[in-house]
Short mmCIF file of C-alpha atoms in Angstrom, two decimals:
data_model
loop_
_atom_site.label_atom_id
_atom_site.label_comp_id
_atom_site.label_asym_id
_atom_site.label_seq_id
_atom_site.Cartn_x
_atom_site.Cartn_y
_atom_site.Cartn_z
CA MET Q 269 40.87 -0.86 -11.44
CA GLU Q 270 41.55 -2.74 -8.24
CA GLU Q 271 38.94 -0.69 -6.34
CA ILE Q 272 36.36 -1.47 -9.01
CA ALA Q 273 37.16 -5.18 -8.79
CA GLN Q 274 36.81 -5.07 -4.98
CA ILE Q 275 33.46 -3.28 -5.15
CA LEU Q 276 32.15 -5.74 -7.71
CA GLN Q 277 33.46 -8.81 -5.87
CA SER Q 278 31.78 -7.64 -2.66
CA TYR Q 279 28.57 -6.92 -4.55
CA PHE Q 280 28.56 -10.35 -6.24
CA THR Q 281 29.10 -12.06 -2.89
CA MET Q 282 26.31 -10.09 -1.22
CA ARG Q 283 24.04 -10.61 -4.25
CA LYS Q 284 24.53 -14.38 -4.14
CA ILE Q 285 23.77 -14.51 -0.41
CA VAL Q 286 20.66 -12.35 -0.85
CA ILE Q 287 19.33 -14.33 -3.81
CA ASP Q 288 19.98 -17.67 -2.09
CA ARG Q 289 18.16 -16.46 1.01
CA TYR Q 290 15.37 -14.99 -1.13
CA ILE Q 291 14.85 -18.24 -3.04
CA ASN Q 292 14.96 -20.24 0.20
CA SER Q 293 12.36 -17.90 1.70
CA PHE Q 294 9.78 -19.45 -0.60
CA ASP Q 295 10.17 -22.74 1.19
CA LYS Q 296 10.64 -21.42 4.72
CA ASN Q 297 8.17 -18.54 4.46
CA ILE Q 298 10.64 -15.97 5.72
CA PRO Q 299 8.56 -12.79 5.75
CA THR Q 300 9.47 -10.09 3.29
CA LYS Q 301 7.74 -6.73 3.41
CA LYS Q 302 7.84 -4.85 0.13
CA ILE Q 303 8.74 -7.45 -2.46
CA ASP Q 304 5.75 -9.76 -2.80
CA PHE Q 305 4.85 -8.26 -6.17
CA ILE Q 306 8.15 -9.42 -7.70
CA ARG Q 307 8.42 -12.84 -6.03
CA ASN Q 308 7.16 -15.14 -8.77
CA TYR Q 309 8.80 -13.27 -11.62
CA ARG Q 310 12.17 -12.86 -9.93
CA ARG Q 311 12.25 -16.43 -8.68
CA LYS Q 312 12.38 -17.61 -12.28
CA LYS Q 313 14.72 -14.91 -13.58
CA VAL Q 314 17.20 -13.97 -10.87
CA SER Q 315 19.46 -12.27 -13.43
CA LEU Q 316 16.84 -9.52 -13.73
CA PHE Q 317 17.16 -8.35 -10.14
CA LYS Q 318 18.00 -4.66 -10.04
CA ILE Q 319 20.70 -3.36 -7.75
CA SER Q 320 18.15 -1.45 -5.67
CA GLU Q 321 16.08 -4.63 -5.25
CA ILE Q 322 19.15 -6.53 -4.04
CA ASN Q 323 19.86 -3.70 -1.59
CA GLN Q 324 16.25 -3.73 -0.39
CA LEU Q 325 16.32 -7.49 0.13
CA ALA Q 326 19.67 -7.26 1.92
CA ALA Q 327 18.15 -4.74 4.33
CA GLU Q 328 15.07 -6.91 4.88
CA PHE Q 329 17.20 -9.98 5.55
CA GLY Q 330 19.56 -8.05 7.83
CA ILE Q 331 22.55 -8.59 5.57
CA GLY Q 332 25.16 -5.85 5.55
CA ASN Q 333 25.31 -4.26 2.13
CA SER Q 334 28.14 -1.75 2.11
CA SER Q 335 29.06 -3.00 -1.36
CA GLY Q 336 25.51 -2.35 -2.52
CA ASN Q 337 25.80 1.19 -1.23
CA LEU Q 338 28.88 1.71 -3.41
CA MET Q 339 27.22 0.50 -6.60
CA PRO Q 340 25.66 3.91 -7.39
CA HIS Q 341 29.22 5.25 -7.45
CA LEU Q 342 30.65 2.60 -9.77
CA THR Q 343 30.37 4.89 -12.78
CA LEU Q 344 32.30 7.56 -10.89
CA TYR Q 345 35.11 5.09 -10.24
CA ILE Q 346 35.14 4.19 -13.93
CA ASN Q 347 35.17 7.87 -14.95
CA LEU Q 348 38.15 8.50 -12.67
CA LEU Q 349 40.24 5.86 -14.42
CA PRO Q 350 42.79 6.94 -17.00
CA VAL Q 351 41.35 6.85 -20.52
CA HIS Q 352 43.32 3.73 -21.45
CA TYR Q 353 41.75 1.74 -18.61
CA GLN Q 354 38.30 3.12 -19.39
CA GLU Q 355 38.67 1.90 -22.95
CA VAL Q 356 39.63 -1.57 -21.70
CA LEU Q 357 36.48 -1.74 -19.56
CA PHE Q 358 34.28 -0.24 -22.27
CA LYS Q 359 35.49 -2.82 -24.76
CA ALA Q 360 35.09 -5.69 -22.31
CA ALA Q 361 31.49 -4.79 -21.41
CA ASN Q 362 30.46 -3.30 -24.76
CA LEU Q 363 29.98 0.14 -23.18
CA ASP Q 364 30.53 3.65 -24.42
CA LYS Q 365 30.27 7.13 -22.87
CA ARG Q 366 26.57 7.37 -23.72
CA LYS Q 367 25.78 4.07 -21.98
CA LEU Q 368 27.93 5.05 -19.02
CA LEU Q 369 26.06 8.36 -18.73
CA ARG Q 370 22.79 6.44 -18.64
CA ARG Q 371 24.17 4.36 -15.76
CA ILE Q 372 25.26 7.52 -13.95
CA ASN Q 373 21.67 8.74 -14.09
CA ASP Q 374 20.23 5.36 -13.03
CA TYR Q 375 22.54 2.74 -11.55
CA ASN Q 376 19.77 0.13 -11.85
CA VAL Q 377 20.45 0.04 -15.59
CA TRP Q 378 23.58 -2.04 -14.97
CA LYS Q 379 23.10 -5.62 -16.13
CA ILE Q 380 24.73 -8.36 -14.11
CA GLU Q 381 26.44 -9.58 -17.27
CA GLU Q 382 28.07 -6.16 -17.80
CA LEU Q 383 29.26 -6.06 -14.21
CA GLN Q 384 30.73 -9.54 -14.54
CA LEU Q 385 32.57 -8.56 -17.75
CA ILE Q 386 33.97 -5.44 -16.08
CA TYR Q 387 35.05 -7.50 -13.07
CA ASN Q 388 36.71 -10.11 -15.29
CA SER Q 389 38.52 -7.39 -17.21
CA CYS Q 390 39.80 -5.85 -13.96
CA ILE Q 391 41.07 -9.23 -12.76
CA ILE Q 392 42.76 -10.01 -16.08
CA HIS Q 393 44.34 -6.56 -16.14
CA LYS Q 394 45.61 -7.05 -12.58
CA MET Q 395 47.15 -10.42 -13.48
CA VAL Q 396 48.81 -8.98 -16.59
CA SER Q 397 50.17 -5.92 -14.79
CA ASN Q 398 51.52 -8.05 -11.91
CA SER Q 399 53.43 -10.43 -14.18
#
């Protein structure tokens, strides 16, 4: 679970930097190549950014995104956990095997809220197991 928490923490940090820079680009006119069609919509609803869009923006802004590159493999990390830990994460994020399979096929299906719940569950589990 610690690896999952590290991946998610890195992703959240990169995501925040990318979104902050993206929003600031409206004022500073930082050029962006492929994302003009989503500018107005995403500016108002940053929670709807897909993982691939965050990765694309990170590349355009020259921000390293090794955590973004690991996001497609998040479901693999979850599947490799012992069943007990999987159940903890499933319960925390309201997931099941069917939903996880959908995320294996398309990692953009992950919602930021689900990722945050999984991360929180990993952190809580780590604190409980360390005490």
